[in-house]
PDB file of C-alpha atoms in Angstrom:
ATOM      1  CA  UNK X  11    -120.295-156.828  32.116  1.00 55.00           C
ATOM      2  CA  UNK X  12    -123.544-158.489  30.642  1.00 54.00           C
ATOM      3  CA  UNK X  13    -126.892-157.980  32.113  1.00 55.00           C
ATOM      4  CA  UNK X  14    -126.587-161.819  33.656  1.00 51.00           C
ATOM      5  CA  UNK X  15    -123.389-161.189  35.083  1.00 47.00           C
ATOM      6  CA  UNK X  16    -125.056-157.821  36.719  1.00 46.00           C
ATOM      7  CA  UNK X  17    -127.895-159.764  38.413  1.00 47.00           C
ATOM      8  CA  UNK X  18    -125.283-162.688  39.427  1.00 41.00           C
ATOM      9  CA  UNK X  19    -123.135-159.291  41.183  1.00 40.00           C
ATOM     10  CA  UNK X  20    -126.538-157.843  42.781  1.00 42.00           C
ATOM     11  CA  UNK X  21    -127.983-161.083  43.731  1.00 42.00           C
ATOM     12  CA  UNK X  22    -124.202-162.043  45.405  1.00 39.00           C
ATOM     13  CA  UNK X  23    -124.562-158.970  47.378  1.00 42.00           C
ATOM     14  CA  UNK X  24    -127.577-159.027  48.576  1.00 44.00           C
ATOM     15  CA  UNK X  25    -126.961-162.571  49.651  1.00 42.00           C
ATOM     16  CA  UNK X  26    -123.792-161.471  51.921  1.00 40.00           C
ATOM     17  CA  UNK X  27    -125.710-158.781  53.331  1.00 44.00           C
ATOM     18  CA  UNK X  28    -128.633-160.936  54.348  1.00 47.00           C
ATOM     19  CA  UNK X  29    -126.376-163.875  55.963  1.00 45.00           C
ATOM     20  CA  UNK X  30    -124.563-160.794  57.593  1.00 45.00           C
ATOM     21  CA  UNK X  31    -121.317-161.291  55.587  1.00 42.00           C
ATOM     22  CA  UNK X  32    -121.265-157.429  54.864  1.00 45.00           C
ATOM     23  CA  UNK X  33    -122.918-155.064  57.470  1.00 52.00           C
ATOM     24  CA  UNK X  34    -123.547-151.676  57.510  1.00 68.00           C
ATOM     25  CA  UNK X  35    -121.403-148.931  59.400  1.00 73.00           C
ATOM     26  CA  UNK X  36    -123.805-147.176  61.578  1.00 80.00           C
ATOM     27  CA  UNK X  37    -123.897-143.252  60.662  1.00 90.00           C
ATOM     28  CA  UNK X  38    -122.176-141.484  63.894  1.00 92.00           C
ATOM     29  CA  UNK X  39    -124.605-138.484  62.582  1.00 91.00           C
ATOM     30  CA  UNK X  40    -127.276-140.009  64.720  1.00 92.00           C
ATOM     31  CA  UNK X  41    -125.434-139.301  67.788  1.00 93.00           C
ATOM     32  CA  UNK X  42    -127.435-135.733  68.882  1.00 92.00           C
ATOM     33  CA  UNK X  43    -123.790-134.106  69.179  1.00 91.00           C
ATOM     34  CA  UNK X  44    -126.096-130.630  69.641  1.00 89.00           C
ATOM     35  CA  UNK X  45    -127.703-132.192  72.556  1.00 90.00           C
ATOM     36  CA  UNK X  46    -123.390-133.022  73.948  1.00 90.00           C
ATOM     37  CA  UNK X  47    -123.433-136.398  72.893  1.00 92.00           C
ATOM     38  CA  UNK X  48    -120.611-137.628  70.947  1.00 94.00           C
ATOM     39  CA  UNK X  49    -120.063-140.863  69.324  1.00 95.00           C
ATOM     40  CA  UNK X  50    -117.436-143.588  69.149  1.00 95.00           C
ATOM     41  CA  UNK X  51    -117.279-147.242  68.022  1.00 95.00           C
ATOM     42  CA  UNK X  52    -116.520-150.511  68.988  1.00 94.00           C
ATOM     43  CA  UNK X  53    -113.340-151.663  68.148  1.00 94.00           C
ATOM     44  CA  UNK X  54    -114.744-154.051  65.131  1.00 92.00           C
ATOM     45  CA  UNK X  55    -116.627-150.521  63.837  1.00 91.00           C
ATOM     46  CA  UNK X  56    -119.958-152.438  64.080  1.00 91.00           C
ATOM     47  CA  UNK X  57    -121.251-150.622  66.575  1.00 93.00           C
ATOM     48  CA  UNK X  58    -121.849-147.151  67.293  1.00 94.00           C
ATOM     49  CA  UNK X  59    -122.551-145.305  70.702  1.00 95.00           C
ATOM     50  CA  UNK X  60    -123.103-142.344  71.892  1.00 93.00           C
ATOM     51  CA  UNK X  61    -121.891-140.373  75.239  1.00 93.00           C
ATOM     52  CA  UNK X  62    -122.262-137.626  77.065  1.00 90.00           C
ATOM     53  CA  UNK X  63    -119.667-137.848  79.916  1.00 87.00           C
ATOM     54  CA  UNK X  64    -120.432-140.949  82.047  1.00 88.00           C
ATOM     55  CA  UNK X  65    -123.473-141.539  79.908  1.00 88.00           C
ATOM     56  CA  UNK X  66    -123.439-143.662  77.034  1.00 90.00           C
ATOM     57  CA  UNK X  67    -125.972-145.957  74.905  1.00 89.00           C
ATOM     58  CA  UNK X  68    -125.784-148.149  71.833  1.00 91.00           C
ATOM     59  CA  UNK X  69    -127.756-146.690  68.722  1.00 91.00           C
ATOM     60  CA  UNK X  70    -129.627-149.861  67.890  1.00 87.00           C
ATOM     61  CA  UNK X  71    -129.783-150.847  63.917  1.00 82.00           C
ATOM     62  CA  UNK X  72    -132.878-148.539  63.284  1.00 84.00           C
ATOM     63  CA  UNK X  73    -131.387-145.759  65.376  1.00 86.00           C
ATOM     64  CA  UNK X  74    -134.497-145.853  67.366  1.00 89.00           C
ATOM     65  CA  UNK X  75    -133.138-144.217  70.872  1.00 86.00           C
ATOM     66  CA  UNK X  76    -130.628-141.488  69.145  1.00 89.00           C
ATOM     67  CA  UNK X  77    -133.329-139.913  66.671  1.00 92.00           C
ATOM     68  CA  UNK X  78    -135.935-139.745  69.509  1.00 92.00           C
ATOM     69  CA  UNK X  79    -133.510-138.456  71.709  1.00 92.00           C
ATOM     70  CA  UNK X  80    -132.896-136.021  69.212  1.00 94.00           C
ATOM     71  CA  UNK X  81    -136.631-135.094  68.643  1.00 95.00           C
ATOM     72  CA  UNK X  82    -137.189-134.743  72.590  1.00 95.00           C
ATOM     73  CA  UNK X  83    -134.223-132.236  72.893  1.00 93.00           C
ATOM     74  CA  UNK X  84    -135.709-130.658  69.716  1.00 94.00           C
ATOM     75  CA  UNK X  85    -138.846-130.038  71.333  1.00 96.00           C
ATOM     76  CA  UNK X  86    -137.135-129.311  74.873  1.00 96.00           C
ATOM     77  CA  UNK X  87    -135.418-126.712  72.769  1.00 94.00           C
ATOM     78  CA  UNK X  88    -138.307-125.337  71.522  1.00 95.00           C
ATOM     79  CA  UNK X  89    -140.183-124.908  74.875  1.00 96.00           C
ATOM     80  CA  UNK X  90    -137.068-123.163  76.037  1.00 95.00           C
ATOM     81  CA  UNK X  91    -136.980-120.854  73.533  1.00 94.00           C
ATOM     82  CA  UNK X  92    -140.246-119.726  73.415  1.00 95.00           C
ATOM     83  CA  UNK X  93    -139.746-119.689  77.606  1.00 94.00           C
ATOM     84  CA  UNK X  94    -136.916-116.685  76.216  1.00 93.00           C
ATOM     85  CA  UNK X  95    -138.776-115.239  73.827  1.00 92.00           C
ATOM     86  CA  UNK X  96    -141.821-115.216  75.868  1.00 91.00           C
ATOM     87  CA  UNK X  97    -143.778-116.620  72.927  1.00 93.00           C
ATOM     88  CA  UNK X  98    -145.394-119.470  75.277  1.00 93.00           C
ATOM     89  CA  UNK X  99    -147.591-120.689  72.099  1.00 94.00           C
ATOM     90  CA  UNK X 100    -144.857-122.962  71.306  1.00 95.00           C
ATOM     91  CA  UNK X 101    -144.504-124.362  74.739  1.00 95.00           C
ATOM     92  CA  UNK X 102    -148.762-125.174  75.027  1.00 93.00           C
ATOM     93  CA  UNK X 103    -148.164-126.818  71.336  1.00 94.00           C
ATOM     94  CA  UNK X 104    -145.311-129.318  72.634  1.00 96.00           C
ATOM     95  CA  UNK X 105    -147.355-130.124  75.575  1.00 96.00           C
ATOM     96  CA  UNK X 106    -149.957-132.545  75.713  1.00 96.00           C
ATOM     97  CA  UNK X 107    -152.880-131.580  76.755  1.00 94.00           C
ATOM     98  CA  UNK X 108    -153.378-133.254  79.894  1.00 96.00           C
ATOM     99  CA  UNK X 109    -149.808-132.008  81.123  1.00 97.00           C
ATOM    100  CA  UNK X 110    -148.858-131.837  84.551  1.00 98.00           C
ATOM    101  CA  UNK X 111    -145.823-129.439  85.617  1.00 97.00           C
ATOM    102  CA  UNK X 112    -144.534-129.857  89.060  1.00 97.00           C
ATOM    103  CA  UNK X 113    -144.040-126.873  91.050  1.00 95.00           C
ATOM    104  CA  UNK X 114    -142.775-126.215  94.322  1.00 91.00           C
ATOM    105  CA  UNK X 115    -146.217-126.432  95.572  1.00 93.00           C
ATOM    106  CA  UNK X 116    -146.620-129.789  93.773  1.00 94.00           C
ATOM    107  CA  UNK X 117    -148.441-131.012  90.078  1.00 96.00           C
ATOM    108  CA  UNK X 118    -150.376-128.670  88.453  1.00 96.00           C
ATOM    109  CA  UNK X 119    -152.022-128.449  84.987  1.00 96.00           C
ATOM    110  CA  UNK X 120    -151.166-126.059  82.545  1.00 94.00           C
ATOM    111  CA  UNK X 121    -152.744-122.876  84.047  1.00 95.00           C
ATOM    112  CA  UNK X 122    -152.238-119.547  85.687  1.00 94.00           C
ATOM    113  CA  UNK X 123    -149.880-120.676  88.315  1.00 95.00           C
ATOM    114  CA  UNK X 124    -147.711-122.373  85.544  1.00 95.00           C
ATOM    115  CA  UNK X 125    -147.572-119.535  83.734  1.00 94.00           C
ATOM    116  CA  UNK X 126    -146.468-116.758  86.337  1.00 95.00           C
ATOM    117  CA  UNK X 127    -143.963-119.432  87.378  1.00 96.00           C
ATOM    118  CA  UNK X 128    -142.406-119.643  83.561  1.00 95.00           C
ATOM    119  CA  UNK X 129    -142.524-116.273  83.345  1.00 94.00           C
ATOM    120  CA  UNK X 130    -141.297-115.354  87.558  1.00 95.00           C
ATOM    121  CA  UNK X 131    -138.569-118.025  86.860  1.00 96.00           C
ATOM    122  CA  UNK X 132    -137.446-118.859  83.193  1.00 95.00           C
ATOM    123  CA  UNK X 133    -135.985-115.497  82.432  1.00 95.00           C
ATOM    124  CA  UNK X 134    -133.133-114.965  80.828  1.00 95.00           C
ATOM    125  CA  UNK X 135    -130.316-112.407  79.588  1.00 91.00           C
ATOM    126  CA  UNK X 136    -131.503-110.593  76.444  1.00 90.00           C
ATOM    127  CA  UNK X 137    -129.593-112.549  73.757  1.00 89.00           C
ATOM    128  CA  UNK X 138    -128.673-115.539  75.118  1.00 92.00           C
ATOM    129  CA  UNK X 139    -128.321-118.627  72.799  1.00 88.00           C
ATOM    130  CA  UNK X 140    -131.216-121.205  74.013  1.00 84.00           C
ATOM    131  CA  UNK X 141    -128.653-124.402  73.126  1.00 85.00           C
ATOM    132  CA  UNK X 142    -126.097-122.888  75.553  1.00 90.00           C
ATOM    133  CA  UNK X 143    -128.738-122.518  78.383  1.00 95.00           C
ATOM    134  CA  UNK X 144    -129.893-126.235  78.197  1.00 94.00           C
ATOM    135  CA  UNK X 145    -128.620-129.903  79.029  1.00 93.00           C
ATOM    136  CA  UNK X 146    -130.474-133.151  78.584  1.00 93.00           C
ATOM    137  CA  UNK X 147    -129.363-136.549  80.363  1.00 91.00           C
ATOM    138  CA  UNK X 148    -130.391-139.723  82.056  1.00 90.00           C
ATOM    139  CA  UNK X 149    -132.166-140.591  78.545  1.00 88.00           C
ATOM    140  CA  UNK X 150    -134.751-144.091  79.004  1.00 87.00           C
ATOM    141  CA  UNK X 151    -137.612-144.796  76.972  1.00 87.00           C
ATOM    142  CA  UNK X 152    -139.958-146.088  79.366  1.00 79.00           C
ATOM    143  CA  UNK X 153    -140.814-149.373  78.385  1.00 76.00           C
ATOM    144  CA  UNK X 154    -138.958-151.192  75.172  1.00 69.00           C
ATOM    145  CA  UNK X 155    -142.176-152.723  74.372  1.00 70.00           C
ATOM    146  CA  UNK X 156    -143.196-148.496  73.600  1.00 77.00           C
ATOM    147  CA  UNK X 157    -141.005-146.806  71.880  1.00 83.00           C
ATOM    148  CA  UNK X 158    -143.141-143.741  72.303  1.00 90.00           C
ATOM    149  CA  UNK X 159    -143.002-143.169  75.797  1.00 94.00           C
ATOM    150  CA  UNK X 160    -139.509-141.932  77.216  1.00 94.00           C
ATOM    151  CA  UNK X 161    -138.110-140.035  80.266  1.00 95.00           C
ATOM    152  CA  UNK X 162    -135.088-137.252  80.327  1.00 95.00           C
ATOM    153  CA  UNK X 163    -133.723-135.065  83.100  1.00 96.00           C
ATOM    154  CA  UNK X 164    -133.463-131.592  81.917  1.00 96.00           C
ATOM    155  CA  UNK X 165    -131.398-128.658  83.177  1.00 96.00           C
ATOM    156  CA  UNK X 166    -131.899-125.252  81.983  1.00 97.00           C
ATOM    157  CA  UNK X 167    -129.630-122.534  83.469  1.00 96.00           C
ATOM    158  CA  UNK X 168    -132.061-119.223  83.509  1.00 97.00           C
ATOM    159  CA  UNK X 169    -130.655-115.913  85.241  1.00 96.00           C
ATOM    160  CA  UNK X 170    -131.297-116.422  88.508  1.00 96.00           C
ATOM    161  CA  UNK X 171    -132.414-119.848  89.282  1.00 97.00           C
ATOM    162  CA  UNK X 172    -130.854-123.538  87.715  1.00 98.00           C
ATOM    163  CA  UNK X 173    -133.592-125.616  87.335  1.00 97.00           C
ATOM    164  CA  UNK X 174    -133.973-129.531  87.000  1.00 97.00           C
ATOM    165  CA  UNK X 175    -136.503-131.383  86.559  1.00 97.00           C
ATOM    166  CA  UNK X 176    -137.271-135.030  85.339  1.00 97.00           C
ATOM    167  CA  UNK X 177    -139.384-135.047  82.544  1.00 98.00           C
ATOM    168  CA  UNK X 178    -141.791-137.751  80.749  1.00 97.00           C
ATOM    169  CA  UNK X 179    -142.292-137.394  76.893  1.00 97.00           C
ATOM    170  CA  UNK X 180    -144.841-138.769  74.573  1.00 96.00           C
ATOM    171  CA  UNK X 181    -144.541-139.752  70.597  1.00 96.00           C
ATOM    172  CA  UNK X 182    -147.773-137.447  69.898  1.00 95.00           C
ATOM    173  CA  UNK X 183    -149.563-136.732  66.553  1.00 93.00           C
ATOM    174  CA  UNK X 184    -150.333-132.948  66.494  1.00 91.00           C
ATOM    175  CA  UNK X 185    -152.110-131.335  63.402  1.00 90.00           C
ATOM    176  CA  UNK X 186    -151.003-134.163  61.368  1.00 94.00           C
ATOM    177  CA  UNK X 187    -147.018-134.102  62.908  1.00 93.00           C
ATOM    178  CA  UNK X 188    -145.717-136.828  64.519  1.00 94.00           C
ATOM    179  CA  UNK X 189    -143.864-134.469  67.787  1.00 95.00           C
ATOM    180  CA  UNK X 190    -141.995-135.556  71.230  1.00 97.00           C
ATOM    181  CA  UNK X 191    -145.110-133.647  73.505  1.00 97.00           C
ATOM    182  CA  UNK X 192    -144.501-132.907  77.717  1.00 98.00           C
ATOM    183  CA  UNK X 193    -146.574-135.193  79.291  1.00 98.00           C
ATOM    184  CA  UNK X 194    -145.042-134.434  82.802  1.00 98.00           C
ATOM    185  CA  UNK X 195    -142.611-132.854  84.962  1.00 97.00           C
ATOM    186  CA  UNK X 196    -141.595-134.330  88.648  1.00 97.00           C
ATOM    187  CA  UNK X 197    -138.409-134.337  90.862  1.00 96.00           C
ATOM    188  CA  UNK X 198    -138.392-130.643  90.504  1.00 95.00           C
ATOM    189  CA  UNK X 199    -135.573-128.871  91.786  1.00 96.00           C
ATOM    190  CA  UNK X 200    -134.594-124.911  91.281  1.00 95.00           C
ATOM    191  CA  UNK X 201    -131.720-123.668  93.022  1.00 97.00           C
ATOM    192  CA  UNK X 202    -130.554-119.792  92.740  1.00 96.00           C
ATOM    193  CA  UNK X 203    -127.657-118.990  90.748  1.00 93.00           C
TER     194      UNK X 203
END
């Protein structure tokens, strides 16, 4: 094939691609199948979504809602983790600063009374696997004009209590990272195991 006949190929495909003659299989790999969700596609294979028992979204083109869904149970992950390890660095890092935990005695900062209740409540058997002893769901980001603003229920099953909680999570740049931080908890419920 001669260089001409090369450009007339790349310039033919590009051209189907643009007028949406070709289009791209979304990658199911965006689905966070560690977070439970699973994907499946339309019938056509154009689309791709992903569910988590009667949950279920469309991954838009950029993938938008599954990677930050992804990131947020990252750092959800994270906190929990360093809530077993007792290594609450971590946590204070993938909060914002101006976070407000609800308690059963209602919103507080990060401070004293936060902490005792991490450590009085978020214990756990030595050894247990932090992805076992977490679920995320009800995934939203909070306006579609902001992609960096989004809200998740979390449920973390500790070894006496289950606790829930809705939480709202902020896009943040920390020491030159782009992380999902805690901005706040609310709807907090812990009931003993």
């Amino acid at each position: 094939m001669g260089k001409s006949s090369a450009t007339l190929v790349v310039l033919l495909a590009v051209t189907l691609v643009a007028a949406g003659s070709v289009s791209a299989v979304p990658d199911s790999l965006l689905c966070p199948f560690e977070l439970g969700y699973n994907p499946s596609f339309s019938a056509d294979g154009s689309k791709l979504f992903c569910s988590k028992g009667q949950e279920i979204f469309q991954v838009d083109d950029a993938g938008i809602l599954a990677r930050s869904l992804r990131g947020i149970g990252t750092s959800a992950q994270a906190i929990v983790n360093s809530f077993i390890t007792g290594d609450l660095s971590v946590f204070v890092r993938l909060a914002d600063p101006a976070v407000e935990i609800a308690l059963p005695d209602g919103p507080h900062p990060l401070d004293a009374d936060v902490v005792a209740f991490i450590q009085d409540t978020f214990t756990f058997p030595p050894g247990v696997d932090s992805t076992a002893v977490l679920q995320v769901s009800d995934y939203h980001f909070l306006s579609n004009d902001d992609p960096r603003t989004a809200t998740v229920h979390v449920k973390v099953f500790a070894a006496e209590y289950t606790i829930e909680y809705d939480t709202l999570w902020l896009f943040n740049l920390v020491n030159g990272t782009r992380v999902w931080q805690l901005k706040r908890t609310y709807n907090p419920s812990l009931e003993p195991n």
